[in-house]
Coordinates of C-alpha atoms and ligand atoms in Angstrom, one line a residue:
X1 CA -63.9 -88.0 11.0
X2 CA -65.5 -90.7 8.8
X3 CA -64.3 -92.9 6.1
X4 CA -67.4 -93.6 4.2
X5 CA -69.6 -90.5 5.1
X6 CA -72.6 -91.1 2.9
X7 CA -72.7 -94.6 4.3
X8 CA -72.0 -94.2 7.5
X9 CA -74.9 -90.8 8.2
X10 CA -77.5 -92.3 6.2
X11 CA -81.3 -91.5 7.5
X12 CA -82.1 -95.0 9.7
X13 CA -85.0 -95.1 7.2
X14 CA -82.6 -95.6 4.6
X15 CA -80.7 -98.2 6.0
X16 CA -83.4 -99.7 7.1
X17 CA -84.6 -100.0 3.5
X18 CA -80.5 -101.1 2.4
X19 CA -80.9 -103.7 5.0
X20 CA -84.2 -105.3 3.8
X21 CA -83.2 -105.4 0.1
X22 CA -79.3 -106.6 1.0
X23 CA -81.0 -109.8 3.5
X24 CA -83.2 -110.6 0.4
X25 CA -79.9 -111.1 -1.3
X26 CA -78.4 -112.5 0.9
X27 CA -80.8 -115.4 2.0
X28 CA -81.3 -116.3 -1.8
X29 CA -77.8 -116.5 -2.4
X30 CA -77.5 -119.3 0.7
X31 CA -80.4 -120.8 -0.4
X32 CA -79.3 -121.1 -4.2
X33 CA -75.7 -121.5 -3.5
X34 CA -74.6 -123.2 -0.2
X35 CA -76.9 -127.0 -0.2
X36 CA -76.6 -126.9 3.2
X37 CA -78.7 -123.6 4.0
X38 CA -81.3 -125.0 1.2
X39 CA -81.8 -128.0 3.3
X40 CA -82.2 -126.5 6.4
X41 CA -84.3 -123.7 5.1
X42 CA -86.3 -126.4 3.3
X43 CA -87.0 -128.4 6.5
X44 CA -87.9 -124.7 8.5
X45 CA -90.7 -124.5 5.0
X46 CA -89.2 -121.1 4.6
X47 CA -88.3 -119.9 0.9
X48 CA -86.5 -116.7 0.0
X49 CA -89.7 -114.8 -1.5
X50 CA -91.3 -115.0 2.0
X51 CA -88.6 -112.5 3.6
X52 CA -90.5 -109.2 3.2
X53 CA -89.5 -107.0 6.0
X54 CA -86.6 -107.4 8.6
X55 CA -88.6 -108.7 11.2
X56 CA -89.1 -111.9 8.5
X57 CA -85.0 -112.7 9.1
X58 CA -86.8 -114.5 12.5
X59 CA -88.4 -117.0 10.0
X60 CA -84.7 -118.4 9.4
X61 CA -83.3 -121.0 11.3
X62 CA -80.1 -119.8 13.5
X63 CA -76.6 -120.9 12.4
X64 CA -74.4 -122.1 15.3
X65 CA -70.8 -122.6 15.8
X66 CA -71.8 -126.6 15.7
X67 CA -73.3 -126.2 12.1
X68 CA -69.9 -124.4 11.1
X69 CA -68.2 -127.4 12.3
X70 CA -69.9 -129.9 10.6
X71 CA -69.6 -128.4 7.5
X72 CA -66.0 -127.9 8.3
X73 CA -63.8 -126.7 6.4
X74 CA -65.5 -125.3 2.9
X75 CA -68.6 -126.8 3.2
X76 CA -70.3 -123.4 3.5
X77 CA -68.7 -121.2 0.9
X78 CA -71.0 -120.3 -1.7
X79 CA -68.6 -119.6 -4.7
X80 CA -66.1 -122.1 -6.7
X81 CA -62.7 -122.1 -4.8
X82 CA -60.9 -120.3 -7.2
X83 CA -62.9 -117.0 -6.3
X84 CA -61.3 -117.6 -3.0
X85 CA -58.4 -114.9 -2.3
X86 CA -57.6 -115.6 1.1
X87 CA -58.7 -117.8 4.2
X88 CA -58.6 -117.4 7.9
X89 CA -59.9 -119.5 11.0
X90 CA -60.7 -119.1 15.0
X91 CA -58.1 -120.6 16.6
X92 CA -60.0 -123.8 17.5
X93 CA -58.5 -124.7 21.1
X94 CA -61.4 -127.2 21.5
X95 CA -61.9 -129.3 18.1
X96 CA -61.7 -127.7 14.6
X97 CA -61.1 -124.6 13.5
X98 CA -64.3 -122.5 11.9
X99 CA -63.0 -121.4 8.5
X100 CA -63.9 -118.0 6.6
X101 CA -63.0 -117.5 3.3
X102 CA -63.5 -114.3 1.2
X103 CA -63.5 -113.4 -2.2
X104 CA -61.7 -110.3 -3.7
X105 CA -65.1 -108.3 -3.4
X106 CA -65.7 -109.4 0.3
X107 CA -61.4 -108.8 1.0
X108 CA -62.5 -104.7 0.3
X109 CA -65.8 -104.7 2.3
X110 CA -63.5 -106.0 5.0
X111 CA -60.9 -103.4 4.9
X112 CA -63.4 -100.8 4.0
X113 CA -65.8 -101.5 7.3
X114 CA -62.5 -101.9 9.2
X115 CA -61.3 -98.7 7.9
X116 CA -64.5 -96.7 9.2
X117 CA -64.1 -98.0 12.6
X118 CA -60.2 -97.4 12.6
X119 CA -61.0 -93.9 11.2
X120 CA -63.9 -93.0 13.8
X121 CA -61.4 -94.2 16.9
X122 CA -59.2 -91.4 15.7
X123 CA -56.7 -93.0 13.2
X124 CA -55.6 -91.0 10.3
X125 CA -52.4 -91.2 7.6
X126 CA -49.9 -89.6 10.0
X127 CA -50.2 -92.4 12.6
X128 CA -47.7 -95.4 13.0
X129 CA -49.2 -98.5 14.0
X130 CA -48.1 -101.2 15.7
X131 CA -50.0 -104.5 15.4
X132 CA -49.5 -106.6 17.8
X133 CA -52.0 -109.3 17.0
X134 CA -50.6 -112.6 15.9
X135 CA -50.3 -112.8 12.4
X136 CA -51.7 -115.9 10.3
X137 CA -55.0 -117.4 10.7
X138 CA -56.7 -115.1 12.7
X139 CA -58.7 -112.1 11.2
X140 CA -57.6 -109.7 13.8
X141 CA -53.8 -108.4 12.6
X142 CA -54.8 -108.5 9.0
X143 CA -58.2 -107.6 9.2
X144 CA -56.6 -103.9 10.9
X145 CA -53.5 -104.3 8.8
X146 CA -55.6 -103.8 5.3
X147 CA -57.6 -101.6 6.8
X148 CA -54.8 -98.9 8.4
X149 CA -52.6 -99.5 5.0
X150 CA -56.0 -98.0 3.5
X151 CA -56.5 -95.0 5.3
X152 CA -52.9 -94.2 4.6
X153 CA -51.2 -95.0 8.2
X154 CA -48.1 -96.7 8.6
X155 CA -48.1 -100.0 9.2
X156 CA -45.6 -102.1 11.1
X157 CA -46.7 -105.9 11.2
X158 CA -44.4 -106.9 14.5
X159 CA -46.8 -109.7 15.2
X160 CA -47.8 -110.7 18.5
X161 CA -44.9 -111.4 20.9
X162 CA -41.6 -110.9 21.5
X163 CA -41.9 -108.0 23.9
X164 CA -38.7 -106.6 24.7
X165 CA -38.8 -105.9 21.1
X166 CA -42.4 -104.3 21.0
X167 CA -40.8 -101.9 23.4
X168 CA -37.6 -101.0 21.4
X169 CA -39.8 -100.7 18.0
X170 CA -42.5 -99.1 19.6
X171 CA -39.3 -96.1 20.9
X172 CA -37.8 -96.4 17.7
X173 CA -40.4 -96.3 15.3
X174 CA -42.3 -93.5 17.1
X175 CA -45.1 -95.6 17.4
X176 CA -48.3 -93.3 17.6
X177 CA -51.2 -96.7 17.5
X178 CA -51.2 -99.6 18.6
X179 CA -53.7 -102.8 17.7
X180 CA -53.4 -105.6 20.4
X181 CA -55.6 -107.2 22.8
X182 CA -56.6 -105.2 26.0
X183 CA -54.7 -107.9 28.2
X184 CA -51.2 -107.9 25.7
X185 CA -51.6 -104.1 26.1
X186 CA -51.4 -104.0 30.0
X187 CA -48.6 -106.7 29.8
X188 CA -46.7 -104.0 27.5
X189 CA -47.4 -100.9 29.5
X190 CA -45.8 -102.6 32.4
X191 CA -43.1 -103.9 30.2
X192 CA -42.4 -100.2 29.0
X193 CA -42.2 -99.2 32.4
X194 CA -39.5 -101.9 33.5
X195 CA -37.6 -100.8 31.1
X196 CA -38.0 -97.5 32.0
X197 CA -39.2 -96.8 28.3
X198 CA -42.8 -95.3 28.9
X199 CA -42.2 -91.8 29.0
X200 CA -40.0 -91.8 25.5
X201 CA -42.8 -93.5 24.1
X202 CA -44.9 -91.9 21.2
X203 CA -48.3 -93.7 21.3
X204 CA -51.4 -92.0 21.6
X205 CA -54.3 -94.4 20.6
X206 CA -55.0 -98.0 21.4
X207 CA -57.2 -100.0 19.0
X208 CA -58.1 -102.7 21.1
X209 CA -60.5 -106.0 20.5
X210 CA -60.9 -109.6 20.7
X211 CA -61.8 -109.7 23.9
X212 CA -63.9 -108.3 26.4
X213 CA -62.2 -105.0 28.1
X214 CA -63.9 -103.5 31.1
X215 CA -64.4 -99.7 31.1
X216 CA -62.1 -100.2 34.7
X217 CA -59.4 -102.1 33.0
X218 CA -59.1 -99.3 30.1
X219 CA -59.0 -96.5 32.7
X220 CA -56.1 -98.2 33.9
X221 CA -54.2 -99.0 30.5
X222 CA -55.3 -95.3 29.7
X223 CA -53.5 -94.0 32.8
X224 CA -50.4 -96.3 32.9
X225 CA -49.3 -95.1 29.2
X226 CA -51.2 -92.4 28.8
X227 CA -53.2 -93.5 25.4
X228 CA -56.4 -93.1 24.0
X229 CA -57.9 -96.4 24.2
X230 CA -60.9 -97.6 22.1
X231 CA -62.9 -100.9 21.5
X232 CA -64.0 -102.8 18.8
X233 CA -65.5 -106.4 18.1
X234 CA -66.4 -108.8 15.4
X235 CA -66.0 -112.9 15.2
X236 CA -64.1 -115.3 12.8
X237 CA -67.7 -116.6 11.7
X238 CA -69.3 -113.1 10.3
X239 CA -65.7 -112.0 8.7
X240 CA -63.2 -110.4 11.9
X241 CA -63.1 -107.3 12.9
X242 CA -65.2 -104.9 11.2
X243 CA -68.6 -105.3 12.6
X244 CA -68.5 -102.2 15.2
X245 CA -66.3 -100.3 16.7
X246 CA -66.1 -96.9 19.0
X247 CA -65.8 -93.3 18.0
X248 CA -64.0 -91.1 20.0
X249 CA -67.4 -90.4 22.2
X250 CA -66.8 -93.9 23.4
X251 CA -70.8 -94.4 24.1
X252 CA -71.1 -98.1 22.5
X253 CA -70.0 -99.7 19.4
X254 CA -71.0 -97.8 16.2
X255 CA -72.6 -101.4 14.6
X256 CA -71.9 -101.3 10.4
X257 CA -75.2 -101.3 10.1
X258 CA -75.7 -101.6 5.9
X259 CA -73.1 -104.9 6.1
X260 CA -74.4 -106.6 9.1
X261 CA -78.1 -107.1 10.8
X262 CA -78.2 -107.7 14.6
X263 CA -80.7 -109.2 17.0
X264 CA -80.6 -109.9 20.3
X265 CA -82.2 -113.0 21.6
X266 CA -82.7 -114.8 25.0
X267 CA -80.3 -117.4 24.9
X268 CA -82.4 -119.7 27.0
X269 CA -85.4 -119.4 24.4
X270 CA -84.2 -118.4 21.5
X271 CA -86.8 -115.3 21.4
X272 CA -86.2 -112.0 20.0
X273 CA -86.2 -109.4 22.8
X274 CA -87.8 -105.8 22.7
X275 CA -85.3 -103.3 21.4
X276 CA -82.8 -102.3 24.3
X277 CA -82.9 -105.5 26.2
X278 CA -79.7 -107.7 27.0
X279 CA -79.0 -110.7 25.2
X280 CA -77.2 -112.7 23.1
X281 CA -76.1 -111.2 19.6
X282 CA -77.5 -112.7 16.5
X283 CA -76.2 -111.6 13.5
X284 CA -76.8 -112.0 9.6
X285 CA -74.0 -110.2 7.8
X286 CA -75.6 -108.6 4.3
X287 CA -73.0 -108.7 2.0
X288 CA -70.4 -111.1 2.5
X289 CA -70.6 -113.4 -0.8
X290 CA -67.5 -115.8 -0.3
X291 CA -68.8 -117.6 3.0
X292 CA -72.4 -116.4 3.6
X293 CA -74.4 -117.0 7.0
X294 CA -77.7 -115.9 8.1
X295 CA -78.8 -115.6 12.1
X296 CA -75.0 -116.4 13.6
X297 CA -75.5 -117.1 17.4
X298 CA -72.4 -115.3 18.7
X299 CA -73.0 -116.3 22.3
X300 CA -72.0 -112.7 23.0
X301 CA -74.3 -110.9 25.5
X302 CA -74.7 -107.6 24.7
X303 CA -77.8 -104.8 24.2
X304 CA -78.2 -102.6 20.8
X305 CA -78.7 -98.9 21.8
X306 CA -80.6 -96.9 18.6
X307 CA -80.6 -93.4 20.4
X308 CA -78.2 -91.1 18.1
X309 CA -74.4 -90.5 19.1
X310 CA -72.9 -86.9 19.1
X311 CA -70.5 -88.4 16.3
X312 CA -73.3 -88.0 13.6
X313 CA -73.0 -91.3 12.6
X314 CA -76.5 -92.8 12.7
X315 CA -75.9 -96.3 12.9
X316 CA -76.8 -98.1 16.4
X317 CA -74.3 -99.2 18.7
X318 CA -73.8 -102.3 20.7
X319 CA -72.9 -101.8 24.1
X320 CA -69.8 -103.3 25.4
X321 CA -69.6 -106.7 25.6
X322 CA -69.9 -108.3 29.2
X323 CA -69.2 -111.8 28.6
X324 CA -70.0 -115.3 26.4
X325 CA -72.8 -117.5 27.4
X326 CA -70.0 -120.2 27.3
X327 CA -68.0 -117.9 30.1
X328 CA -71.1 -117.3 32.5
X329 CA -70.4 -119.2 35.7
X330 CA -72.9 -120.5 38.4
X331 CA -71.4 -119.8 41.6
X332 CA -73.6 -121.0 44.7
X333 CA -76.7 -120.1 42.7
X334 CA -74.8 -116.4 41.7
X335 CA -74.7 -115.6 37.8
X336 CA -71.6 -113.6 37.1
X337 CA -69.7 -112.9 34.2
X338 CA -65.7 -112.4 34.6
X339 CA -66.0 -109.0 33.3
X340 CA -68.4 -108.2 36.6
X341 CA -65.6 -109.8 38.8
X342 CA -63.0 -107.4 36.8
X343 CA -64.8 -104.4 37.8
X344 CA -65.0 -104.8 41.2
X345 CA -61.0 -105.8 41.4
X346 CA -59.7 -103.1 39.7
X347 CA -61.4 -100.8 42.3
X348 CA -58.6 -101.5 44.5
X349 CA -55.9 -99.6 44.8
X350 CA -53.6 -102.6 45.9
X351 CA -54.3 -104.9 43.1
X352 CA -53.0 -105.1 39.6
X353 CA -54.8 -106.4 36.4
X354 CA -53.8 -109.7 36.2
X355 CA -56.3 -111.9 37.5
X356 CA -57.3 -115.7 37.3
X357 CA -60.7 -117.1 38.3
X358 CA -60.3 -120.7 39.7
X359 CA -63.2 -123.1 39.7
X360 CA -63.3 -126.3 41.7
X361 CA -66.1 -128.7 42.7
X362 CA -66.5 -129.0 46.7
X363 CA -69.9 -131.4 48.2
X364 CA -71.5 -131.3 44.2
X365 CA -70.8 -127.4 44.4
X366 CA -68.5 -125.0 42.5
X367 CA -66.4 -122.9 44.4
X368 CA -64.8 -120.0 43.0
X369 CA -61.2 -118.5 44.3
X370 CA -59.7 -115.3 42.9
X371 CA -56.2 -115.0 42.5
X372 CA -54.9 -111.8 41.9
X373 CA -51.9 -110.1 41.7
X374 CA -50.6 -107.4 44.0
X375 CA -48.9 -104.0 42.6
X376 CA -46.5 -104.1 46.2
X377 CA -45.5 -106.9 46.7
X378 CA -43.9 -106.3 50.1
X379 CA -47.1 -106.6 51.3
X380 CA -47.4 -109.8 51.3
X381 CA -44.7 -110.3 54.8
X382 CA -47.5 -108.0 56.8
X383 CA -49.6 -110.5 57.5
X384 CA -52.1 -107.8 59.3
X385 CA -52.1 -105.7 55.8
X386 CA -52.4 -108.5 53.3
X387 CA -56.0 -110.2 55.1
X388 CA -57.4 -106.4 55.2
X389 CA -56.7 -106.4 51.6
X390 CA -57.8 -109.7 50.7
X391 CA -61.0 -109.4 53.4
X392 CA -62.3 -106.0 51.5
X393 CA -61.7 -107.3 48.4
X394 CA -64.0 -110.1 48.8
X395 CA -66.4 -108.1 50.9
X396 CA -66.9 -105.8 48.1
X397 CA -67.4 -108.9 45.6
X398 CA -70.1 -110.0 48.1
X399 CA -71.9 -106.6 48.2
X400 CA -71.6 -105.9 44.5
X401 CA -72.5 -109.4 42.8
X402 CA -73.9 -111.5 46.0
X403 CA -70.9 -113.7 45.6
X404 CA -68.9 -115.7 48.3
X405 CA -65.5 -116.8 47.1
X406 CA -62.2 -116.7 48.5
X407 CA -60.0 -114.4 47.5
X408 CA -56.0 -114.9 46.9
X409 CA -53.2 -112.3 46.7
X410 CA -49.9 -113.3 44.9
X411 CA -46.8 -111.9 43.7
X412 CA -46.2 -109.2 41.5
X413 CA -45.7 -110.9 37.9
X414 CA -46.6 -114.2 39.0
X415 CA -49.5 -114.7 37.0
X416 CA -48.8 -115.9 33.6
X417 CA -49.2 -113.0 31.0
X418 CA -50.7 -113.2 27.6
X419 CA -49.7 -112.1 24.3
X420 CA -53.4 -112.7 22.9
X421 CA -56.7 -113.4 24.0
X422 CA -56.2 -113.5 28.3
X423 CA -57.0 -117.2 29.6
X424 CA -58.7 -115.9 32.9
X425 CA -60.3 -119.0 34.2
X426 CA -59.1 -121.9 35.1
X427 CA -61.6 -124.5 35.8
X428 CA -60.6 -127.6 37.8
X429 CA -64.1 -128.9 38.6
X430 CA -63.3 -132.3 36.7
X431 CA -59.7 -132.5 38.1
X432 CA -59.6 -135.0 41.0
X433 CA -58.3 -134.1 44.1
X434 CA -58.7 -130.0 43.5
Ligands
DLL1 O1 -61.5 -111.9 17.9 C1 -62.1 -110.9 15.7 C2 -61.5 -109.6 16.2 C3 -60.2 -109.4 15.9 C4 -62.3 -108.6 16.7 C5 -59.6 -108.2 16.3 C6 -61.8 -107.4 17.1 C7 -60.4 -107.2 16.9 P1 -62.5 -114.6 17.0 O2 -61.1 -115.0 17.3 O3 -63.3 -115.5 16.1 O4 -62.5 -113.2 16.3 O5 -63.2 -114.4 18.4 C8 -64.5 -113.9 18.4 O6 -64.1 -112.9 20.6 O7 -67.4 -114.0 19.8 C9 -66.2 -112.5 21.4 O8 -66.5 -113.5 22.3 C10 -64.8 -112.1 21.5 N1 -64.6 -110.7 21.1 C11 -64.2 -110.1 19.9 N2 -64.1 -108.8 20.0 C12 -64.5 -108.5 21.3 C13 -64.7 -107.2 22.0 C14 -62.0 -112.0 16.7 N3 -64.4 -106.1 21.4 C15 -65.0 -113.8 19.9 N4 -65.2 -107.3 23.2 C16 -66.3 -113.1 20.0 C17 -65.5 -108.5 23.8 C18 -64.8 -109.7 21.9 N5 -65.3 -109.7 23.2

């Protein structure tokens, strides 16, 4: 099923030539509009008439989250404020918010690219749906709510929180989709469960996103409530939700192609990479004419894959996203993402989902421990069972990522649950006496 078929099974010729025309736009309109991209376009001696093919996007500067900042809060919108409909911000846990704002015009591109990814997971008009995002500044809950209100669907904007009643709505209402964060959703299938809810429950597809969601940990969400569970990404800084999303072939993320150009660069460098490589994401959205940016370093590592999808949809996909830049961590020389740590935990039988990474700083070097919860937790008075678990656990982090740590096992429910993004590291390097 599509939403905009035309647009979204257009010959990659075709959007190719969309693409090219819309980034011409686009880059004039920062450059005539926003003083801010004129002077740094100005200082990289780049004009808009020179961007003649895609490949000339590399001629821009990059935009980071630091330039967003600076320019904090409207500094970057490129219309008069009154053409402002609505605003919404990250949620800025270190220093200021970043600040979108989006004119009537960008509010139904929103809901529209939103809507094709809603519609491609499997949403139509006859499904219920539960959001269970927080509701306010951030894009996600009404970036999905305006775009499931279009398609038809039933919307119930619970909010994030307040789980016992998630669980009675969710039985009452016949809830049939639910939008929430992959760790909020494992917190409220084992809610469902405890009270003894999950098999009067309704739900049959999961629109999950915001955060990075292991193929491991949706196998499990998909097996503990039985749901269809599928993925989808975007950042406050290019508009929300709405960039890509996965179809039911769940085979990447189906990228919006005609409202958003991608790159993926070595973030060491800043070099593009050959097609198919790993990298960070760079992106230029094409049409957004509120807040504009061109060459957004997302800090996302990811790889775009062109080859087609049985959907029929021809735009690329983005694989899965493993992890931020920001979120890599060194341990004893080893690279590893927490996704990669995620994978390898979930394999065991013994262990829940609920996980915390713990850094700490030992003779100038950073130690990591893994605490992680146990399904039994009876386990933990057979002292004989418990180190077997905890010994294969860490052996098969060693073998897998060539990673040392030590490895904890807690009490069922003893790890603090999240009703939003999951806070899975807790780093206590600068904390004396860790
Ligand atoms: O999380 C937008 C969104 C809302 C996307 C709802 C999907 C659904 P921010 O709060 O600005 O915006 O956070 C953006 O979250 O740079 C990624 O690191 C991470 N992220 C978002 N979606 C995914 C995903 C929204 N599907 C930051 N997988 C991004 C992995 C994701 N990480």
């Amino acid at each position: 099923m599509f939403w905009q078929k035309d647009a979204e099974t257009m010959p990659r010729a075709q959007i190719k030539e969309l693409q090219l025309k819309k980034l011409q736009h686009t880059v004039k309109w920062c450059y005539d509009r926003v003083p801010y991209y004129h002077k740094i376009m100005e200082e990289a001696k780049v004009t808009p008439d020179m961007i003649r093919t895609l490949e000339d996007v590399r001629r821009l500067p990059f935009t980071t989250k630091a330039d967003l900042r600076d320019n904090y809060p409207f500094g970057l919108f490129a219309v008069p404020k009154k053409e402002i409909v609505e605003i919404h911000a990250s949620s800025g846990t270190t220093g200021k918010p970043i600040v979108g704002g989006y004119t009537r015009n960008d509010m139904d591109v929103w809901s529209d690219c939103v809507a094709r990814i809603a519609v491609a997971s499997g949403a139509n008009e006859n499904d219920i749906c539960q959001i269970a995002f927080g509701y306010g500044l951030f894009t996600g809950a009404f970036g999905l709510h305006y775009a499931l209100e279009k398609i038809g669907a039933m919307v119930v904007p619970i909010s994030s929180g307040n789980s016992e009643k998630q669980i009675m709505i969710m039985k009452d209402f016949g809830t049939t989709l639910l939008v929430a964060t992959p760790s909020y959703a494992v917190y409220l299938s084992e809610l469902a469960k405890e009270m003894g809810v999950a098999d009067q429950l309704q739900l049959r597809l999961g629109l999950f996103g915001s955060e990075v969601c292991t193929p491991e940990m949706r196998d499990q969400i998909e097996r503990n409530i039985g749901i269809t569970v599928t993925d989808n990404y975007g950042l406050t800084e290019i508009g929300g939700p709405g960039m890509s999303g996965e179809c039911i072939f769940r085979d990447g993320l189906h990228i919006n192609e005609d409202h958003f150009l991608c790159e993926i660069i070595d973030p060491e460098t800043g070099e593009v990479l050959p097609e198919g490589e790993k990298g960070e994401l760079v992106v230029t959205p094409l049409t957004k004419e509120g807040f504009p940016i061109f060459r957004y370093r997302t800090k996302d590592i990811t790889r775009i894959i062109t080859e087609p999808c049985k959907c029929g949809r021809t735009f690329a996909r983005m694989d899965k996203v493993v992890g931020r830049t920001d979120d890599m961590l060194i341990i004893k020389g080893v690279n590893v993402f927490p996704s990669q740590i995620e994978s390898v935990l979930i394999q065991s039988p013994h262990i829940g989902p609920h996980y915390q990474l713990i850094l700490r700083k030992k003779n100038y070097m950073d130690n990591l421990e893994v605490k992680v919860e146990l399904i039994d937790g009876s386990l933990l008075d057979q002292y004989g069972a418990l180190e077997k678990v905890a010994g294969d656990i860490r052996a098969q982090l060693r073998t897998v990522l060539g990673l040392d740590c030590k490895v904890t096992l807690v009490e069922p429910q003893s790890i603090e649950r999240s009703t939003g993004k999951a806070k899975r590291i807790v780093d206590l390097r600068n904390v004396p006496n860790q």
